[in-house]
Amino acid sequence: RLGHAGRPGEGPGEVRILSNFGTAGSEVWITDASLARLSFFGGAGRFARSIRLPSLQPGAGSRALPGTDRVLLGIIGVRTEGRLVSRVLPKYRDLPEWFRPDASPIIETDMEGRFLRILAWEPKPRGECLKEYTAPGGTASIFVPFCSVDLVRVPRNGRYLAVLSHGTPSNNRSPFSITLLGPEGDTLFSRTLTARAERVTAQARDSALQAIERTMRMGRARTGGLRPEDRAALTSLAVAETYPATQDLLVGEDGVVWIRVHADGPRQHWLALDVAGSLIGRYAFDAGVVPASSNGRTVWAVSKDEDDVPSIVRYTFR
């Protein structure tokens, strides 16, 4: 272990619930939604300072942004220039007029929460990925197994932003597009790639539906079990015909984009693209490894052993 930052508690330098974390220059930052604060730690994990989590406010780059009291900032990156990269999270159902129904904005603000600009729009799960139905008490939904979900990622230092979206499979190929935005919101590259479209097996389909049913039964255990509406929705649920072309996305602190593509076998297969969109290489990780951060040819990952005990592993690629 190289060191640690923060400890359980509510005082200075302490964390009740870790919401997110990352790096900004030589500092580590941690957000705690429970205590509503953003804390910074320096060398050897020494507590440096903390500020109250900012609320979104109109700024020079906005058109008054009405309804800012109805949203929250979910910080996903802190830039060394003293700027925050955040998701905008709705508090209530009555969203501001500028909030798109099909996507959520990822924005840049100053440290006080004053709006600077929209960096990108994070697509919400497409309609075909959600099975909605009416049940007592309101509308319920089920996520369609194996549906392709668009992905948005930023590195821990918040300097880049990648958006990955899926196309419609055809001729046994599944297209997907990847766009990388730079520190100033400029497009560094945007390109479309394809992967082999592999059909979902009957065994995988049945297993996924059984898992959904088990989850629903657990959720309804205290209220009498599955309702007729739940059963009807499960029976009519149309599972995606092919596996998603991609399964995960990671952006390194240097802008290298890592894309996990669907592959058979126990190992994960990742593509690495540089900031110009050119292929650096194809790499494989063991099934229990979760890449979490990268810089240069170094990837930091979380790996679990047979007893499910996690450890931090560093990989170096040549």
CSV table of C-alpha atoms in Angstrom, one decimal:
chain,number,residue,atom,x,y,z
A,1,ARG,CA,0.0,0.0,0.0
A,2,LEU,CA,1.4,3.4,-1.0
A,3,GLY,CA,-0.7,5.3,1.5
A,4,HIS,CA,-4.3,6.2,2.3
A,5,ALA,CA,-6.5,9.3,2.3
A,6,GLY,CA,-9.3,10.0,4.7
A,7,ARG,CA,-10.7,7.9,7.5
A,8,PRO,CA,-14.2,7.1,8.7
A,9,GLY,CA,-16.0,9.8,10.6
A,10,GLU,CA,-17.5,13.3,10.2
A,11,GLY,CA,-14.6,15.6,11.2
A,12,PRO,CA,-12.1,17.4,9.0
A,13,GLY,CA,-10.4,14.9,6.7
A,14,GLU,CA,-13.0,12.2,7.5
A,15,VAL,CA,-15.5,10.5,5.3
A,16,ARG,CA,-18.9,9.2,6.2
A,17,ILE,CA,-19.9,7.8,2.7
A,18,LEU,CA,-17.4,7.9,-0.2
A,19,SER,CA,-19.4,9.1,-3.3
A,20,ASN,CA,-16.5,9.5,-5.7
A,21,PHE,CA,-12.8,10.2,-5.8
A,22,GLY,CA,-10.0,11.1,-8.2
A,23,THR,CA,-6.8,13.2,-8.6
A,24,ALA,CA,-6.2,16.8,-9.4
A,25,GLY,CA,-2.5,17.4,-10.0
A,26,SER,CA,-0.7,16.0,-6.9
A,27,GLU,CA,-3.8,16.0,-4.8
A,28,VAL,CA,-6.5,13.3,-4.2
A,29,TRP,CA,-10.1,14.5,-4.0
A,30,ILE,CA,-13.0,12.8,-2.4
A,31,THR,CA,-16.7,13.7,-2.5
A,32,ASP,CA,-19.1,12.8,0.4
A,33,ALA,CA,-22.7,13.3,-0.5
A,34,SER,CA,-23.8,12.5,3.0
A,35,LEU,CA,-21.7,15.3,4.5
A,36,ALA,CA,-22.2,17.4,1.4
A,37,ARG,CA,-18.5,18.2,1.0
A,38,LEU,CA,-15.5,17.9,-1.3
A,39,SER,CA,-12.2,17.2,0.4
A,40,PHE,CA,-8.6,17.4,-0.8
A,41,PHE,CA,-5.6,15.4,0.4
A,42,GLY,CA,-2.0,16.1,-0.4
A,43,GLY,CA,1.2,14.0,-0.1
A,44,ALA,CA,1.0,10.8,2.0
A,45,GLY,CA,-2.7,11.3,2.2
A,46,ARG,CA,-2.5,14.4,4.5
A,47,PHE,CA,-5.8,16.3,4.7
A,48,ALA,CA,-5.4,19.7,3.0
A,49,ARG,CA,-8.9,21.3,2.9
A,50,SER,CA,-12.5,20.8,2.2
A,51,ILE,CA,-15.4,22.8,0.7
A,52,ARG,CA,-19.1,22.4,0.7
A,53,LEU,CA,-20.4,20.5,-2.3
A,54,PRO,CA,-21.5,23.3,-4.7
A,55,SER,CA,-24.9,23.8,-6.1
A,56,LEU,CA,-25.4,24.6,-9.7
A,57,GLN,CA,-25.6,28.4,-10.3
A,58,PRO,CA,-26.1,30.5,-13.4
A,59,GLY,CA,-22.9,31.7,-14.9
A,60,ALA,CA,-21.5,33.7,-17.8
A,61,GLY,CA,-21.9,30.8,-20.2
A,62,SER,CA,-25.6,30.1,-19.4
A,63,ARG,CA,-28.9,31.6,-20.4
A,64,ALA,CA,-30.0,32.1,-16.8
A,65,LEU,CA,-30.4,28.3,-16.4
A,66,PRO,CA,-33.9,28.4,-14.8
A,67,GLY,CA,-34.7,25.6,-12.4
A,68,THR,CA,-31.2,25.1,-11.0
A,69,ASP,CA,-32.7,24.5,-7.6
A,70,ARG,CA,-34.2,21.3,-9.0
A,71,VAL,CA,-30.9,19.6,-9.9
A,72,LEU,CA,-27.8,18.3,-8.1
A,73,LEU,CA,-24.1,18.3,-9.2
A,74,GLY,CA,-22.6,14.8,-9.3
A,75,ILE,CA,-18.8,15.6,-9.5
A,76,ILE,CA,-16.9,13.1,-11.7
A,77,GLY,CA,-13.7,15.1,-12.3
A,78,VAL,CA,-11.7,18.0,-10.7
A,79,ARG,CA,-9.4,19.8,-13.1
A,80,THR,CA,-6.2,21.5,-11.9
A,81,GLU,CA,-7.5,24.8,-13.3
A,82,GLY,CA,-10.0,24.9,-10.5
A,83,ARG,CA,-12.9,23.6,-12.5
A,84,LEU,CA,-15.4,20.8,-11.8
A,85,VAL,CA,-16.7,18.3,-14.3
A,86,SER,CA,-20.1,17.0,-13.2
A,87,ARG,CA,-23.2,15.1,-14.1
A,88,VAL,CA,-26.4,17.1,-13.6
A,89,LEU,CA,-28.8,14.9,-11.5
A,90,PRO,CA,-32.5,15.8,-11.2
A,91,LYS,CA,-33.9,16.1,-7.7
A,92,TYR,CA,-37.6,16.0,-8.8
A,93,ARG,CA,-39.7,14.9,-11.7
A,94,ASP,CA,-40.5,18.5,-12.8
A,95,LEU,CA,-37.2,19.0,-14.7
A,96,PRO,CA,-35.9,22.4,-15.9
A,97,GLU,CA,-36.9,23.2,-19.5
A,98,TRP,CA,-33.3,22.8,-20.8
A,99,PHE,CA,-33.1,19.2,-19.5
A,100,ARG,CA,-33.4,16.8,-22.4
A,101,PRO,CA,-35.6,13.8,-21.9
A,102,ASP,CA,-33.2,11.5,-23.8
A,103,ALA,CA,-29.9,12.5,-22.3
A,104,SER,CA,-28.3,14.1,-19.2
A,105,PRO,CA,-25.8,17.0,-19.5
A,106,ILE,CA,-22.2,16.7,-18.4
A,107,ILE,CA,-21.1,20.3,-17.6
A,108,GLU,CA,-18.1,22.3,-16.5
A,109,THR,CA,-18.4,24.7,-13.6
A,110,ASP,CA,-16.1,26.7,-11.4
A,111,MET,CA,-15.5,25.6,-7.8
A,112,GLU,CA,-18.5,27.5,-6.6
A,113,GLY,CA,-20.8,25.8,-9.0
A,114,ARG,CA,-21.2,28.6,-11.5
A,115,PHE,CA,-22.0,27.2,-14.9
A,116,LEU,CA,-19.3,27.5,-17.6
A,117,ARG,CA,-20.5,25.2,-20.4
A,118,ILE,CA,-22.0,21.9,-21.4
A,119,LEU,CA,-19.3,19.5,-22.4
A,120,ALA,CA,-21.4,16.6,-23.6
A,121,TRP,CA,-24.8,14.9,-23.3
A,122,GLU,CA,-24.8,11.5,-21.6
A,123,PRO,CA,-27.4,9.3,-23.4
A,124,LYS,CA,-30.0,7.7,-21.2
A,125,PRO,CA,-30.9,4.0,-21.7
A,126,ARG,CA,-32.8,3.9,-25.0
A,127,GLY,CA,-36.5,3.1,-25.0
A,128,GLU,CA,-35.9,-0.4,-26.4
A,129,CYS,CA,-33.7,-1.1,-23.4
A,130,LEU,CA,-36.5,-0.6,-20.9
A,131,LYS,CA,-39.7,-2.5,-20.7
A,132,GLU,CA,-42.2,-0.2,-19.0
A,133,TYR,CA,-45.5,-1.4,-17.7
A,134,THR,CA,-48.3,-0.1,-15.6
A,135,ALA,CA,-48.7,-1.6,-12.1
A,136,PRO,CA,-50.5,-0.7,-8.9
A,137,GLY,CA,-48.8,2.4,-7.5
A,138,GLY,CA,-47.4,3.7,-10.8
A,139,THR,CA,-45.2,2.7,-13.7
A,140,ALA,CA,-42.6,0.0,-13.3
A,141,SER,CA,-39.7,-1.0,-15.7
A,142,ILE,CA,-37.4,-3.9,-16.4
A,143,PHE,CA,-34.0,-3.5,-18.2
A,144,VAL,CA,-33.9,-5.6,-21.3
A,145,PRO,CA,-31.1,-8.2,-20.9
A,146,PHE,CA,-28.1,-7.8,-23.2
A,147,CYS,CA,-29.3,-4.5,-24.5
A,148,SER,CA,-26.5,-2.2,-25.7
A,149,VAL,CA,-26.1,0.8,-23.4
A,150,ASP,CA,-24.3,3.9,-24.4
A,151,LEU,CA,-21.4,4.9,-22.2
A,152,VAL,CA,-19.7,8.1,-21.0
A,153,ARG,CA,-16.5,8.2,-19.0
A,154,VAL,CA,-14.0,10.8,-17.7
A,155,PRO,CA,-10.5,10.0,-16.2
A,156,ARG,CA,-9.9,10.7,-12.6
A,157,ASN,CA,-8.2,14.0,-13.4
A,158,GLY,CA,-11.3,15.2,-15.4
A,159,ARG,CA,-9.3,16.4,-18.4
A,160,TYR,CA,-11.0,14.3,-21.1
A,161,LEU,CA,-14.4,13.0,-21.8
A,162,ALA,CA,-15.3,10.0,-24.0
A,163,VAL,CA,-18.8,9.1,-25.4
A,164,LEU,CA,-19.5,5.6,-26.8
A,165,SER,CA,-22.7,4.8,-28.6
A,166,HIS,CA,-23.9,1.7,-30.3
A,167,GLY,CA,-25.5,1.2,-33.7
A,168,THR,CA,-27.8,-1.5,-35.1
A,169,PRO,CA,-26.2,-4.8,-35.8
A,170,SER,CA,-26.3,-6.0,-39.5
A,171,ASN,CA,-24.5,-8.5,-41.6
A,172,ASN,CA,-23.1,-10.2,-38.5
A,173,ARG,CA,-21.3,-6.9,-37.5
A,174,SER,CA,-22.1,-4.6,-34.6
A,175,PRO,CA,-21.0,-1.0,-35.1
A,176,PHE,CA,-20.2,1.4,-32.3
A,177,SER,CA,-18.9,5.0,-32.3
A,178,ILE,CA,-16.4,6.5,-29.9
A,179,THR,CA,-15.8,10.3,-29.5
A,180,LEU,CA,-13.1,11.8,-27.3
A,181,LEU,CA,-13.3,15.4,-26.1
A,182,GLY,CA,-10.3,17.4,-24.9
A,183,PRO,CA,-9.8,19.7,-21.9
A,184,GLU,CA,-11.5,22.6,-23.8
A,185,GLY,CA,-14.4,20.6,-25.0
A,186,ASP,CA,-12.9,20.2,-28.5
A,187,THR,CA,-13.3,17.0,-30.4
A,188,LEU,CA,-10.0,15.2,-30.5
A,189,PHE,CA,-11.4,12.3,-32.6
A,190,SER,CA,-14.6,10.6,-33.5
A,191,ARG,CA,-14.6,7.3,-35.3
A,192,THR,CA,-16.8,4.2,-35.9
A,193,LEU,CA,-15.6,0.7,-35.3
A,194,THR,CA,-17.3,-2.7,-35.7
A,195,ALA,CA,-17.2,-6.0,-33.8
A,196,ARG,CA,-18.5,-9.4,-34.6
A,197,ALA,CA,-22.2,-9.7,-33.8
A,198,GLU,CA,-22.6,-12.8,-31.6
A,199,ARG,CA,-26.1,-14.1,-31.0
A,200,VAL,CA,-27.3,-14.6,-27.5
A,201,THR,CA,-27.6,-18.3,-26.7
A,202,ALA,CA,-30.9,-19.8,-25.4
A,203,GLN,CA,-29.1,-20.8,-22.2
A,204,ALA,CA,-27.9,-17.3,-21.6
A,205,ARG,CA,-31.3,-15.9,-22.4
A,206,ASP,CA,-33.1,-18.2,-19.9
A,207,SER,CA,-30.5,-17.6,-17.2
A,208,ALA,CA,-30.9,-13.8,-17.5
A,209,LEU,CA,-34.7,-14.0,-17.3
A,210,GLN,CA,-34.5,-16.3,-14.3
A,211,ALA,CA,-32.2,-13.8,-12.6
A,212,ILE,CA,-34.6,-10.9,-13.3
A,213,GLU,CA,-37.5,-13.0,-11.8
A,214,ARG,CA,-35.5,-13.8,-8.7
A,215,THR,CA,-34.7,-10.2,-8.2
A,216,MET,CA,-38.3,-9.2,-8.6
A,217,ARG,CA,-39.5,-11.9,-6.2
A,218,MET,CA,-37.1,-10.6,-3.6
A,219,GLY,CA,-38.3,-7.1,-4.1
A,220,ARG,CA,-41.9,-8.1,-3.7
A,221,ALA,CA,-41.4,-10.6,-0.8
A,222,ARG,CA,-42.9,-8.3,1.7
A,223,THR,CA,-45.9,-7.3,-0.4
A,224,GLY,CA,-47.2,-10.8,-1.4
A,225,GLY,CA,-44.9,-11.8,-4.3
A,226,LEU,CA,-45.1,-11.1,-8.0
A,227,ARG,CA,-48.2,-9.3,-9.2
A,228,PRO,CA,-50.1,-10.3,-12.4
A,229,GLU,CA,-48.6,-7.2,-14.1
A,230,ASP,CA,-45.1,-8.3,-13.2
A,231,ARG,CA,-45.7,-11.8,-14.6
A,232,ALA,CA,-47.2,-10.4,-17.8
A,233,ALA,CA,-44.2,-8.0,-18.3
A,234,LEU,CA,-41.7,-10.9,-17.8
A,235,THR,CA,-43.6,-13.1,-20.2
A,236,SER,CA,-43.6,-10.5,-22.9
A,237,LEU,CA,-40.0,-9.3,-22.4
A,238,ALA,CA,-38.1,-9.4,-25.7
A,239,VAL,CA,-34.4,-10.1,-25.0
A,240,ALA,CA,-31.8,-8.6,-27.3
A,241,GLU,CA,-30.8,-11.0,-30.1
A,242,THR,CA,-27.1,-10.2,-30.0
A,243,TYR,CA,-24.6,-9.5,-27.2
A,244,PRO,CA,-23.5,-5.8,-26.9
A,245,ALA,CA,-20.5,-5.0,-29.0
A,246,THR,CA,-18.8,-3.4,-26.0
A,247,GLN,CA,-19.0,-4.0,-22.3
A,248,ASP,CA,-17.0,-1.2,-20.6
A,249,LEU,CA,-15.1,2.0,-21.3
A,250,LEU,CA,-12.1,3.6,-19.5
A,251,VAL,CA,-10.3,6.9,-20.2
A,252,GLY,CA,-6.7,7.3,-19.0
A,253,GLU,CA,-5.3,10.5,-17.5
A,254,ASP,CA,-3.4,11.0,-20.7
A,255,GLY,CA,-6.5,10.6,-22.9
A,256,VAL,CA,-5.9,7.0,-24.0
A,257,VAL,CA,-9.3,5.3,-24.5
A,258,TRP,CA,-9.7,1.7,-23.4
A,259,ILE,CA,-12.8,-0.2,-24.8
A,260,ARG,CA,-13.8,-3.6,-23.6
A,261,VAL,CA,-15.3,-5.5,-26.5
A,262,HIS,CA,-17.4,-8.6,-26.2
A,263,ALA,CA,-15.4,-11.8,-26.5
A,264,ASP,CA,-15.8,-15.5,-25.8
A,265,GLY,CA,-13.8,-17.2,-23.1
A,266,PRO,CA,-12.8,-16.4,-19.6
A,267,ARG,CA,-10.5,-13.4,-20.4
A,268,GLN,CA,-11.5,-9.8,-21.1
A,269,HIS,CA,-10.5,-8.2,-24.4
A,270,TRP,CA,-9.7,-4.5,-24.5
A,271,LEU,CA,-8.8,-2.1,-27.4
A,272,ALA,CA,-6.5,0.9,-26.6
A,273,LEU,CA,-6.8,4.0,-28.8
A,274,ASP,CA,-4.5,7.1,-28.5
A,275,VAL,CA,-5.8,10.7,-28.5
A,276,ALA,CA,-5.9,10.7,-32.3
A,277,GLY,CA,-8.1,7.6,-32.4
A,278,SER,CA,-5.4,5.3,-33.7
A,279,LEU,CA,-5.2,1.8,-32.4
A,280,ILE,CA,-2.4,1.3,-29.9
A,281,GLY,CA,-3.0,-2.4,-29.3
A,282,ARG,CA,-5.3,-5.2,-28.1
A,283,TYR,CA,-4.9,-6.4,-24.6
A,284,ALA,CA,-6.4,-9.2,-22.4
A,285,PHE,CA,-7.1,-9.2,-18.7
A,286,ASP,CA,-8.2,-12.1,-16.5
A,287,ALA,CA,-11.9,-12.3,-15.8
A,288,GLY,CA,-11.7,-11.1,-12.2
A,289,VAL,CA,-9.8,-7.9,-13.1
A,290,VAL,CA,-11.5,-4.5,-13.2
A,291,PRO,CA,-9.3,-1.8,-14.8
A,292,ALA,CA,-9.9,1.4,-12.9
A,293,SER,CA,-7.3,4.0,-14.0
A,294,SER,CA,-4.5,4.4,-16.6
A,295,ASN,CA,-1.7,6.7,-17.5
A,296,GLY,CA,0.8,6.0,-20.3
A,297,ARG,CA,1.4,2.3,-20.5
A,298,THR,CA,0.4,1.7,-16.9
A,299,VAL,CA,-3.0,0.4,-15.9
A,300,TRP,CA,-4.2,0.2,-12.3
A,301,ALA,CA,-6.9,-2.4,-11.7
A,302,VAL,CA,-8.8,-4.1,-8.9
A,303,SER,CA,-8.4,-7.9,-8.8
A,304,LYS,CA,-10.3,-10.3,-6.5
A,305,ASP,CA,-8.8,-13.6,-5.4
A,306,GLU,CA,-10.7,-16.9,-4.9
A,307,ASP,CA,-12.0,-15.6,-1.5
A,308,ASP,CA,-13.3,-12.5,-3.1
A,309,VAL,CA,-10.7,-10.3,-1.4
A,310,PRO,CA,-9.8,-7.3,-3.5
A,311,SER,CA,-6.3,-6.0,-4.2
A,312,ILE,CA,-4.8,-3.3,-6.4
A,313,VAL,CA,-2.7,-4.5,-9.3
A,314,ARG,CA,-0.5,-2.5,-11.6
A,315,TYR,CA,0.0,-3.6,-15.2
A,316,THR,CA,2.6,-2.2,-17.6
A,317,PHE,CA,2.3,-2.6,-21.3
A,318,ARG,CA,5.1,-2.5,-23.8
